[in-house]
XYZ file of C-alpha atoms in Angstrom:
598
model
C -8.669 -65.270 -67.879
C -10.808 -61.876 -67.597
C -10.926 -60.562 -64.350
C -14.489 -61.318 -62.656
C -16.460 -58.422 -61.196
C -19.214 -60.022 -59.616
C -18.702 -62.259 -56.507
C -19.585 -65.812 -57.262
C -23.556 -66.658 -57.202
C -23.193 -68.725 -53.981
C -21.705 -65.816 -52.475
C -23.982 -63.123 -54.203
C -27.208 -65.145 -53.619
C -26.356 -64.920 -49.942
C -25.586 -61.207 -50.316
C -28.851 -60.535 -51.546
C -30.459 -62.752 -48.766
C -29.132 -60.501 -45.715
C -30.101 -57.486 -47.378
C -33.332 -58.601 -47.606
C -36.225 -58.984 -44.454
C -37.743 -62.097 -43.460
C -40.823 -59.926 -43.895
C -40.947 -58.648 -47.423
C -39.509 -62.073 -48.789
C -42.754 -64.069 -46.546
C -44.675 -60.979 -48.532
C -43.597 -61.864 -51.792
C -44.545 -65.523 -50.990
C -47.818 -65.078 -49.997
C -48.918 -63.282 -53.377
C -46.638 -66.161 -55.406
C -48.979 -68.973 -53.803
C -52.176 -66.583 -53.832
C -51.111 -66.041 -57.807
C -49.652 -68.809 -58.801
C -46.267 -67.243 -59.175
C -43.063 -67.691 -58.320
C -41.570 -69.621 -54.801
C -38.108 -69.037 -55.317
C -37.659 -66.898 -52.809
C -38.684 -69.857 -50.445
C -35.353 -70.660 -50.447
C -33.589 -67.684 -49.501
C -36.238 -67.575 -46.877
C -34.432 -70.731 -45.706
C -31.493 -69.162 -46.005
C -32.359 -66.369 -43.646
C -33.190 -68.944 -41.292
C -30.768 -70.868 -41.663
C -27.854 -67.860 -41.157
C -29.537 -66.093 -38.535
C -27.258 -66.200 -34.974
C -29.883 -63.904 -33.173
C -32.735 -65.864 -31.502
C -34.613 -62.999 -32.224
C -33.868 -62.693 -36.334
C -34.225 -66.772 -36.353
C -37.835 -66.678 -34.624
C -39.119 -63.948 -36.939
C -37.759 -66.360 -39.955
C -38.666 -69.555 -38.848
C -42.507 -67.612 -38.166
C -42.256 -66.230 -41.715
C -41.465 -69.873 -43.146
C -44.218 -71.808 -41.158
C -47.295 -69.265 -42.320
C -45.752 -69.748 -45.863
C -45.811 -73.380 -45.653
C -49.434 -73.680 -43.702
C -50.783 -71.522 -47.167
C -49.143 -73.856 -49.451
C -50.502 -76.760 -47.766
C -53.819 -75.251 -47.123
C -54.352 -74.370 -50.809
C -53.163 -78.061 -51.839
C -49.937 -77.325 -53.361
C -48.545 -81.103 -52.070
C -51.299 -82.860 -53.527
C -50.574 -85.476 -55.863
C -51.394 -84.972 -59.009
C -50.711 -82.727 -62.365
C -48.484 -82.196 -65.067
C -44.590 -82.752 -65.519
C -44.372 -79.156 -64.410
C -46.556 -79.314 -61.387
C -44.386 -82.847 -60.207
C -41.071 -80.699 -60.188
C -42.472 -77.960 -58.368
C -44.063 -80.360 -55.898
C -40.782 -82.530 -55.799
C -39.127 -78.917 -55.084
C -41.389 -77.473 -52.354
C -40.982 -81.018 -50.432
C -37.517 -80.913 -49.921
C -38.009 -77.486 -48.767
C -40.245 -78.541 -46.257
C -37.996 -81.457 -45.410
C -34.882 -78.630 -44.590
C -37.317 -76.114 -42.596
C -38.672 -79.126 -40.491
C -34.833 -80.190 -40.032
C -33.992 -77.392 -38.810
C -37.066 -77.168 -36.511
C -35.661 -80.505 -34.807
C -32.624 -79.302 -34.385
C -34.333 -75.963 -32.609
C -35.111 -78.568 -29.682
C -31.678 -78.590 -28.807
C -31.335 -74.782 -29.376
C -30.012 -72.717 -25.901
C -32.721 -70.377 -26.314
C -35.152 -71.412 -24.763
C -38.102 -69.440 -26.836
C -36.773 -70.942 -29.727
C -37.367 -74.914 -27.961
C -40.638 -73.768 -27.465
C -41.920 -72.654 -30.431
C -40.502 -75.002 -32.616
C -41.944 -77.973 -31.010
C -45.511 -75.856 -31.368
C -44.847 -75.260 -35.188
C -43.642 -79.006 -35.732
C -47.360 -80.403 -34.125
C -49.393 -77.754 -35.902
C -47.215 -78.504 -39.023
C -48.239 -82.266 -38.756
C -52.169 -81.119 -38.092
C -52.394 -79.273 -41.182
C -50.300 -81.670 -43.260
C -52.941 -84.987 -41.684
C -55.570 -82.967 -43.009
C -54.553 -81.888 -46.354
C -53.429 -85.783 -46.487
C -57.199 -86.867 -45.791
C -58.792 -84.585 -48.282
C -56.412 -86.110 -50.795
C -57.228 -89.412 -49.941
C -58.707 -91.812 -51.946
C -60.364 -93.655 -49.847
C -62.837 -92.600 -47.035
C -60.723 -93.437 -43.766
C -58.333 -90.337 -42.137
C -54.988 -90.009 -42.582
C -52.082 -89.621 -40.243
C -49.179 -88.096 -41.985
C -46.526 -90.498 -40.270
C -43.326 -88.876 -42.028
C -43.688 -85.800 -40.915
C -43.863 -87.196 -37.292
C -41.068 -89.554 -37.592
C -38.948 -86.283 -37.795
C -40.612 -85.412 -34.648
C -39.764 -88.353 -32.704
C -36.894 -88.319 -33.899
C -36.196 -85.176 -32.725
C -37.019 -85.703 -29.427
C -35.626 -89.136 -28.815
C -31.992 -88.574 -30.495
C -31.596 -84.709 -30.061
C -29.564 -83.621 -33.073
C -27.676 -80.345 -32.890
C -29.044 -77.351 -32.918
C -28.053 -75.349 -36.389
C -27.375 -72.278 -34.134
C -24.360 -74.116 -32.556
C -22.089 -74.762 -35.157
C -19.887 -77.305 -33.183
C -18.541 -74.492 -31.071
C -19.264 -76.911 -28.122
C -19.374 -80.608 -27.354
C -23.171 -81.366 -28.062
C -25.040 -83.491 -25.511
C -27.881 -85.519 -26.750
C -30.202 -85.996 -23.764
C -33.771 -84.141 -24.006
C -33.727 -80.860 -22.628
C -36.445 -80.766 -19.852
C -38.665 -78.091 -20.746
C -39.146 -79.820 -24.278
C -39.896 -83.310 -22.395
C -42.744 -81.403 -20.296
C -44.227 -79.296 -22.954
C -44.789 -82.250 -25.107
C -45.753 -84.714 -22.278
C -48.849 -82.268 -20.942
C -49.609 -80.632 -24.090
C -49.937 -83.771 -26.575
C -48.790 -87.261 -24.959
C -50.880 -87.298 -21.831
C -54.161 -85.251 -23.903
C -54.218 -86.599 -27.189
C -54.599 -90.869 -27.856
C -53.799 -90.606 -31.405
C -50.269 -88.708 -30.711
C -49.534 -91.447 -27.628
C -50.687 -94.412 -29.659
C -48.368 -93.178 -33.156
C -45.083 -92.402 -30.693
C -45.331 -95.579 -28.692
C -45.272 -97.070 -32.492
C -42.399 -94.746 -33.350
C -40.245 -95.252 -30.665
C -40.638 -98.626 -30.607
C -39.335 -98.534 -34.603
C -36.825 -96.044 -33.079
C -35.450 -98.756 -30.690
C -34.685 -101.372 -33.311
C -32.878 -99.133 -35.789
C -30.945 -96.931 -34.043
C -27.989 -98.264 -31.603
C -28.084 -97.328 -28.101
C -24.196 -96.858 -27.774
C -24.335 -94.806 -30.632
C -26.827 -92.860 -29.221
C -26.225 -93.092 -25.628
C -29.310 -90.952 -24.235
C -32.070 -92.457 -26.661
C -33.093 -95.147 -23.802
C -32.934 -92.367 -21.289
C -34.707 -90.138 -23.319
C -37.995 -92.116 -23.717
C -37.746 -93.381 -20.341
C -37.942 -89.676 -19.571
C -41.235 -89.184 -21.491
C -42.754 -92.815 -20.384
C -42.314 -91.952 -17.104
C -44.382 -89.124 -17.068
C -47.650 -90.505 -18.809
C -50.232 -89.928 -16.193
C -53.032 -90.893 -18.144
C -53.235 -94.049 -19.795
C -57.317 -95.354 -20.948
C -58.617 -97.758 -19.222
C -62.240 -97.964 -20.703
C -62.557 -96.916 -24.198
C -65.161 -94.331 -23.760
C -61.650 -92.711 -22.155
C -60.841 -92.407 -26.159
C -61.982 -88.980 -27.191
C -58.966 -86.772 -27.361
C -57.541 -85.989 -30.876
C -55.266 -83.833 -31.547
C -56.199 -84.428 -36.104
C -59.947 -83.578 -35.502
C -60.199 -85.979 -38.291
C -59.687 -88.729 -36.265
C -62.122 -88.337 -34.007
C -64.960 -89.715 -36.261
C -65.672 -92.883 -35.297
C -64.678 -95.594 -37.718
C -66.451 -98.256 -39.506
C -67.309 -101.585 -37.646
C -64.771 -104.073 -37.834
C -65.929 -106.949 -40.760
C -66.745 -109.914 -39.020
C -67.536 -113.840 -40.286
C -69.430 -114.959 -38.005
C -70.456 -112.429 -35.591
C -68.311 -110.462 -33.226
C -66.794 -113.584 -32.096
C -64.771 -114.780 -35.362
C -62.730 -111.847 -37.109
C -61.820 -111.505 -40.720
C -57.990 -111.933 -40.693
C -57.788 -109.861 -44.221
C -58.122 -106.437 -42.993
C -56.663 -103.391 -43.950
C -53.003 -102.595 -42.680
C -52.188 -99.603 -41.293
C -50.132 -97.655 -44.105
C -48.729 -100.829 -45.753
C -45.492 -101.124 -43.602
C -44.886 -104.622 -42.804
C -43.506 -103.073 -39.577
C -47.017 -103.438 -38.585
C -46.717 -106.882 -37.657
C -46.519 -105.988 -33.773
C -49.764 -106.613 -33.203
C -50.098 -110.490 -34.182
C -48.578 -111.087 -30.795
C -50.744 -109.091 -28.133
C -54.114 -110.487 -28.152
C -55.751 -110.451 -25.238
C -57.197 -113.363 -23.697
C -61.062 -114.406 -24.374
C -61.898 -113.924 -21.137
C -60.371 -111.023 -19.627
C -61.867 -108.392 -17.820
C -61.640 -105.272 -19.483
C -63.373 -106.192 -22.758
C -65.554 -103.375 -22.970
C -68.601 -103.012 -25.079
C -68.267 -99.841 -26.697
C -64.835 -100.334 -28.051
C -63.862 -101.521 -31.676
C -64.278 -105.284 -31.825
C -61.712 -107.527 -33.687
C -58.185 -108.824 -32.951
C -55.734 -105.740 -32.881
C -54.023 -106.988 -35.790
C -56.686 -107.247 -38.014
C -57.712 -103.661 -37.348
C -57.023 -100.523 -39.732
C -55.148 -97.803 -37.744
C -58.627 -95.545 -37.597
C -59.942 -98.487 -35.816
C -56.821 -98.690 -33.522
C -57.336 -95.700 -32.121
C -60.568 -96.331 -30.987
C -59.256 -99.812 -29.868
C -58.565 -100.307 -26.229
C -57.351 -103.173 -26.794
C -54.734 -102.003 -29.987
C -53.152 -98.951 -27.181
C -52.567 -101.533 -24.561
C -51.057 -103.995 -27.613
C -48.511 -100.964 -28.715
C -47.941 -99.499 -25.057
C -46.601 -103.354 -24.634
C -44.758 -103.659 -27.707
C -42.989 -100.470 -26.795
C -41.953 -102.103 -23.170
C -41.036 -105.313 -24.300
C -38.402 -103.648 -27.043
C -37.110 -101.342 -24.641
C -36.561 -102.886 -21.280
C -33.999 -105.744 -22.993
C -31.918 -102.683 -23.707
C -31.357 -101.911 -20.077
C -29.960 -105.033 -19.392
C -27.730 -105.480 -22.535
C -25.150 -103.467 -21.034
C -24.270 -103.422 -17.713
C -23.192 -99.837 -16.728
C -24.121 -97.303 -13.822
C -26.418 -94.926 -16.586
C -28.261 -98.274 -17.495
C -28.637 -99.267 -13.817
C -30.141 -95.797 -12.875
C -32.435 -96.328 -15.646
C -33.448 -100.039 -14.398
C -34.447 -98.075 -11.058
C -36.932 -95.494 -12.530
C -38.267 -98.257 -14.888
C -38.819 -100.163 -11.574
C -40.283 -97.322 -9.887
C -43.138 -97.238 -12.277
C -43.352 -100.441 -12.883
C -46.096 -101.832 -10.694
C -48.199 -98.914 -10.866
C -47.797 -96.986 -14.324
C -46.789 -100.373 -16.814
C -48.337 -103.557 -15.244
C -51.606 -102.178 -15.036
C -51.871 -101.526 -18.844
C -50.040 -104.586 -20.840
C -51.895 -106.801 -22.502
C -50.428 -110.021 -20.569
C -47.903 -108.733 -17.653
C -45.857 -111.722 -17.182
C -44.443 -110.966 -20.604
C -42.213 -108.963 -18.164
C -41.714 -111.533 -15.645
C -38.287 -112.677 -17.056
C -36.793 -109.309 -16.977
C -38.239 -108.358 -13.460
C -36.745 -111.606 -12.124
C -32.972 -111.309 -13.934
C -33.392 -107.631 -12.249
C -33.820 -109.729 -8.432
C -30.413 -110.790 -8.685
C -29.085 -107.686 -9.074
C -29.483 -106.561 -5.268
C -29.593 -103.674 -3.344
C -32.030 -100.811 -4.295
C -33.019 -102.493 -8.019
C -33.598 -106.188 -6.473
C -35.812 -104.450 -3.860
C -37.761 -102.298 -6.538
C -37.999 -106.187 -8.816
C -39.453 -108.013 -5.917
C -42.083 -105.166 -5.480
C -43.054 -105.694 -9.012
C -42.669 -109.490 -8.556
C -45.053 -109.065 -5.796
C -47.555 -107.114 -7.603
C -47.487 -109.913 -10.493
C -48.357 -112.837 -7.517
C -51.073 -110.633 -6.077
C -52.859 -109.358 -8.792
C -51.721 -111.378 -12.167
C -51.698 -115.175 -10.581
C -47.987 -115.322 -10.985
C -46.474 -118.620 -9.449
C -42.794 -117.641 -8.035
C -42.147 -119.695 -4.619
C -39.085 -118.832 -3.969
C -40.128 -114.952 -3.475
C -39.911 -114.705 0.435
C -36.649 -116.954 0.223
C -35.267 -113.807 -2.183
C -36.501 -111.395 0.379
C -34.987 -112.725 3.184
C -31.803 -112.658 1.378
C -32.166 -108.824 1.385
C -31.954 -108.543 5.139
C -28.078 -108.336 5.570
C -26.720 -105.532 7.902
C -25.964 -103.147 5.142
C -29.625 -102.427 4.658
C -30.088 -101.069 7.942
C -27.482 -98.291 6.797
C -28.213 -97.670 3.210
C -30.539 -94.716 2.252
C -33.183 -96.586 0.645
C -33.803 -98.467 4.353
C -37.064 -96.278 4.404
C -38.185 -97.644 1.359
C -37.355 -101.252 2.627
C -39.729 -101.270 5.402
C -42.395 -99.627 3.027
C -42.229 -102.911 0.864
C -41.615 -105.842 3.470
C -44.419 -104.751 5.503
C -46.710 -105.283 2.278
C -45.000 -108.474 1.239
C -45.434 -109.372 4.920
C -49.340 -108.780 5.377
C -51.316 -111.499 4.580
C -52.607 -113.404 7.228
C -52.154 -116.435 5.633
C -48.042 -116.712 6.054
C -46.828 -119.574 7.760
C -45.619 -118.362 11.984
C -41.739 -119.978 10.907
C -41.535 -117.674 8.083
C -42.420 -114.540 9.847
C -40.446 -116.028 12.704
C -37.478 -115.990 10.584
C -37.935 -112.377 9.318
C -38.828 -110.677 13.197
C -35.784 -113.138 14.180
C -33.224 -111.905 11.509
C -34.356 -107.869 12.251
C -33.703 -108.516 15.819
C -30.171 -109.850 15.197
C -29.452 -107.167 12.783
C -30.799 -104.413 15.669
C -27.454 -105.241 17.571
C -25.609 -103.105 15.035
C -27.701 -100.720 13.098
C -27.980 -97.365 14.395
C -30.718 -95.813 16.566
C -33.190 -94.144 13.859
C -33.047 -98.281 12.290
C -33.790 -99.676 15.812
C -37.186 -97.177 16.028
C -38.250 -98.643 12.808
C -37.429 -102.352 13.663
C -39.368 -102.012 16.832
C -42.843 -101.082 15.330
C -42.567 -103.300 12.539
C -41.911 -106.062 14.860
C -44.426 -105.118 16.868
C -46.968 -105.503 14.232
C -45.903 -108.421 13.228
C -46.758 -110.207 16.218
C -50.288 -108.462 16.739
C -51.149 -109.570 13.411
C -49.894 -112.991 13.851
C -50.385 -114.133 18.079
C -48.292 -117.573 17.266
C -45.400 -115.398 17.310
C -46.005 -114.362 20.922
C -44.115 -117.259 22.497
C -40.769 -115.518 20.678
C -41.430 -112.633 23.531
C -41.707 -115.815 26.513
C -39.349 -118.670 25.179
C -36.630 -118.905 28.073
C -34.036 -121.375 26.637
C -32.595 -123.894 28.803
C -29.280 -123.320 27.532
C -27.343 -120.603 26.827
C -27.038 -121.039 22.997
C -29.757 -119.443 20.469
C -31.183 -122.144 18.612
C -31.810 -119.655 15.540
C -29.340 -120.551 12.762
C -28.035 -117.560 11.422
C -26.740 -118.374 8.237
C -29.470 -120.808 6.700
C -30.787 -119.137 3.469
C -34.457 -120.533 3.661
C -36.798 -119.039 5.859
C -38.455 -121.844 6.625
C -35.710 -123.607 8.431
C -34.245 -121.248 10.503
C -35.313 -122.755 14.368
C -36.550 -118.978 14.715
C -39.722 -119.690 16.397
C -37.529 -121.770 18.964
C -35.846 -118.905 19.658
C -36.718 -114.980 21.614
C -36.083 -111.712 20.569
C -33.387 -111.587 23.407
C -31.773 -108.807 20.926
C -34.377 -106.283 21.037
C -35.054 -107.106 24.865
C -31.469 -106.036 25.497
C -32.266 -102.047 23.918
C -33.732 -101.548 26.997
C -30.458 -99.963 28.150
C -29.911 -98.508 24.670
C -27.572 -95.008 25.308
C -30.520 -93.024 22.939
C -33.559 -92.485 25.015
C -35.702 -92.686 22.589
C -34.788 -96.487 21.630
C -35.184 -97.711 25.071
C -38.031 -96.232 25.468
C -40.239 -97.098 22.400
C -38.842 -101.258 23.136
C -40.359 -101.653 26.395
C -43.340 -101.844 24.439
C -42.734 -105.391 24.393
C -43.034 -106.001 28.270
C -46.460 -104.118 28.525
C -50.002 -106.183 26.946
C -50.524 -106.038 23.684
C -53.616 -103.996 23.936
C -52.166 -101.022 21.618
C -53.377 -101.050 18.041
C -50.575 -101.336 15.772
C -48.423 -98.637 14.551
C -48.587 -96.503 11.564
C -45.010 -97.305 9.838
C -45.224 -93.788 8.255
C -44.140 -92.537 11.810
C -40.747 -93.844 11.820
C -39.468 -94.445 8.731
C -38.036 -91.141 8.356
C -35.781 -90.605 11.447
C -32.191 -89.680 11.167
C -29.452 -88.884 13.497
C -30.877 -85.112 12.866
C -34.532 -85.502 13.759
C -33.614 -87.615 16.697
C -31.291 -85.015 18.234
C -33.786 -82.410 17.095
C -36.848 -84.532 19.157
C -34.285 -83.783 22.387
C -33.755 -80.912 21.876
C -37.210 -79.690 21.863
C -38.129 -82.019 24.243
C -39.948 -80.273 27.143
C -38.273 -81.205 30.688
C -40.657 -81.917 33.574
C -38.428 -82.568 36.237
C -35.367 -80.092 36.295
C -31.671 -81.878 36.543
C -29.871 -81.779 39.639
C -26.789 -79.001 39.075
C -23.915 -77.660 41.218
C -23.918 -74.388 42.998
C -20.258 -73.718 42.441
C -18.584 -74.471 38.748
C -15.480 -76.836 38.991
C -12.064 -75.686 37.196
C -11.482 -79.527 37.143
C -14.533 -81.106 36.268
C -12.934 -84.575 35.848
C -10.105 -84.185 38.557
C -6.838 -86.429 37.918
C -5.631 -88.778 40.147
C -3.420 -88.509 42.660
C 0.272 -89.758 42.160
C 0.734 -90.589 45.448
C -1.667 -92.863 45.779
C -2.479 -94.270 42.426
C 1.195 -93.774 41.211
C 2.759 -91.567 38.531
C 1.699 -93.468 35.556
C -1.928 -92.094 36.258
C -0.923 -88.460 37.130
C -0.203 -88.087 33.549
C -2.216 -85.324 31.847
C -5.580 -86.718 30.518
C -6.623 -85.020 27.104
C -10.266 -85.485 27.458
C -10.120 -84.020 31.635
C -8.131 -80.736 29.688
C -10.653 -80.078 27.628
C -12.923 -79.944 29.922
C -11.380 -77.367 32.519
C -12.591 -73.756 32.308
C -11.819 -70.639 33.749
């Protein structure tokens, strides 16, 4: 076999590519598309960016690549349509595309941080020019959304492949990096309602095919980007943000039967995906209270997707789709990640979710299973439990029975204990709560003041104090002198209700008034002078600590000056004397030695 004296094409084709500049090759490719000419050196374009380890060689590539592509698409290159040829060539340029916006997505993950950046700009103003070219194409008169192109996108950002500049020299971790999770939350998911409306859809498709314990940071991951929505619309003249201009034109009326009060149920789907049929399950009731009159009439599932998006009702049916598929998945395995994740959900759940599904006690179950769970979560649960009773008619009477549970002497030592008194003083507040309930509560924080350290006792004693301003039939806790010396208050009975607290006194906080922190027995002889104060402002005490209270003494200013001797003692605590006490006592004293000087 002859001897050959060319390297292989692989290896000469690659060769070539390094010897030539991202520049000149992008040069050659703007006068193929401007005269019809040649693209192959698209792909050793791809190459280039593809083999380049410098950040600096890869941006200039991945640059060159993305004004190639945005000509291509621009002159109509992907449109369907033409010969055999013209099929091939189309077939050919898509799966370049397909490899330069793979390796875009896998520039998320990249350690330079420029390269993050940019790649997440080129992906969105990929899918703008690609939406476009899509709805000149179109057949029909409606805009188009070019949905594959941003499933790579989402997928990107919720399952954080590799980046192609690592090549497995290190373990690869698949949570968002942070910088990409607040460029794309301010620049597109909080501005624009068609990008937040198609990735709530997205991720909630995203949830039900991939595996969270094959992909342990997808849950985290969109929790991360829920999280930070701080706009959601809650009128739909709020719907004027596009990021496809296209979109913005507002769409035909929605065919009705018989006025705007019967729909036709044969309207166009979305893009003909019979994973569409999320929105047969949200309707809103007939009556509620933010049917507006400016927004798109017609049940949500009965609505094209141009008519979504100018749909209150359709972003409040997909934000809910996306909540009910994801917060099962925090509960389906029970580990310390998931739990951590339970607590942020819960931390925006009253005030960033509740607000903006469709029907809220969809999430009743889940908020309730989430009770049982104690400690910080249960407390975050019952605030959203709370916030369902208030403000969505929720029936749950067993609510104050669960909080009362949560008043066990560990809480007056945990770290959330702040947060605790935050949340019982609202459940507490209504004037309409029976006196042996709130007995109960002011009974069981007494008790619990016996053993909870000082900075706990200075919040106990203004929220008791409140307690009974707000509520007078309380007062006789403050006077009731039992004739015997046993507390009629039983301790260990779960339900409020039947606790004998009202027979009993707050004998416990009485007793602070020789507390060894002056501050404590100071602030609880409040309770001996007329209740002729206003009530206190909680946000004063709840953040004490050890540290502020030793820092409050220390700055104290002293108006009467201490009584000091004139001559220092050697023996400040002098021993005793053997011969009178006896030898046993004589003995050196450890504490008396450390206190000798000179």
């Amino acid at each position: 076999m002859p001897v050959r004296s060319l390297p292989p094409p692989t290896k000469r084709r690659k060769t070539v590519v390094e010897s030539t500049s991202a520049k000149s090759l992008e040069t050659q490719l703007t006068s193929a598309v401007t005269e019809n000419g040649s693209l192959n050196p698209l792909a050793d374009l791809l190459i280039l960016a593809y083999g380049s380890s410098d950040a600096r060689e890869m941006s200039k590539a991945v640059y060159s690549v993305y004004r190639v592509f945005v000509l291509i698409i621009t002159r109509g290159m992907l449109v369907h349509g033409g010969d055999a040829t013209a099929k091939l060539v189309r077939k050919w340029i898509w799966e370049k595309l397909d490899s330069y916006v793979e390796l875009l997505v896998g520039l998320l993950q990249d350690e330079e941080f420029a390269l993050r950046k940019s790649s997440l700009e080129i992906l969105f103003s990929l899918l703008k020019h690609l939406s476009t070219s899509l709805t000149k194409s179109s057949s029909t008169a409606q805009p188009q959304f070019h949905f594959a192109h941003f499933k790579h996108i989402v997928h990107g950002l919720l399952l954080c492949p590799p980046s192609p500049r690592s090549n497995g020299s290190s373990k690869h971790d698949s949570k968002m990096m942070s910088d990409v999770r607040e460029h794309f939350v301010e620049s597109w998911f909080s501005v624009y309602d068609d990008i937040r409306w198609c990735f709530l859809r997205e991720a909630t498709t995203a949830l039900s095919k991939y595996s969270s314990v094959e992909n342990p940071h997808l849950l985290d991951n969109l929790l991360s980007i829920m999280e930070k929505l701080s706009t959601f619309p809650t009128d739909s003249s709020e719907l004027n943000s596009w990021w496809v201009e296209e979109l913005g034109v507002k769409p035909p009326k929605h065919k009705s039967a018989k006025g705007d009060a019967e729909e036709d149920d044969a309207a166009e789907s979305v893009d003909g995906n019979d994973e569409d049929d999320w929105r047969k399950f949200f309707d809103e009731d007939s009556n509620a209270k933010d049917e507006k009159k400016n927004s798109v009439k017609g049940r949500a599932y009965t609505l094209t997707f141009h008519q979504s998006l100018f749909s209150l009702q359709a972003h409040r049916a997909v934000f809910t789709r996306t909540w009910l598929n994801f917060l099962p998945h925090l509960s389906s395995i029970s580990t310390s990640s998931n739990q951590a994740l339970t607590t942020r959900a819960l931390n925006i759940m009253h005030r960033g979710v509740l607000p903006h599904l469709t029907r809220p006690v969809l999430v009743m179950d889940w908020i309730s299973a989430c009770v049982d769970l104690g400690e910080t979560v249960g407390l975050l649960a019952l605030n959203a439990l709370f916030t369902l009773m208030r403000d969505y008619n929720l029936d749950y009477p067993s609510f104050f029975t669960r909080l009362y549970a949560f008043l066990h002497r560990d809480v007056l030592h945990l770290k959330h204990r702040a947060r605790f008194f935050r949340l019982t003083e609202l459940f507490l507040s209504s004037s309409h709560l029976p006196a042996t309930l709130l007995a109960s509560f002011v009974k069981r924080l007494s008790r619990l003041s016996l053993n909870a350290p000082p900075a706990a006792i200075i919040m106990i004693v203004p929220f008791t104090y409140n307690i009974l301003k707000q509520h007078p039939a309380l007062m006789v806790m403050i006077h009731n002198n039992p004739s015997t010396n046993t507390d009629p208050f039983i301790a260990d009975e779960p339900n409020p209700n039947s606790t004998n607290a009202l027979d009993s006194s707050l004998w416990e906080l009485h007793s602070h008034i020789h507390h060894y922190d002056p501050a404590v027995s100071t602030i609880v002889r409040i309770f001996s002078e007329a209740f002729t104060k206003p009530g206190y402002s909680m946000e004063d005490f709840l953040d004490h600590t050890y540290g502020t209270l030793i820092e409050t003494e220390v700055r104290r200013k002293i108006k009467r000056e201490p009584a000091l001797a004139m001559e220092l003692r050697k023996d400040i605590f002098p021993m005793a004397d053997a011969a009178n006490l006896g030898d046993c006592l004589a003995v050196s004293d450890a504490v008396s030695e450390l206190w000798v000087f000179g």
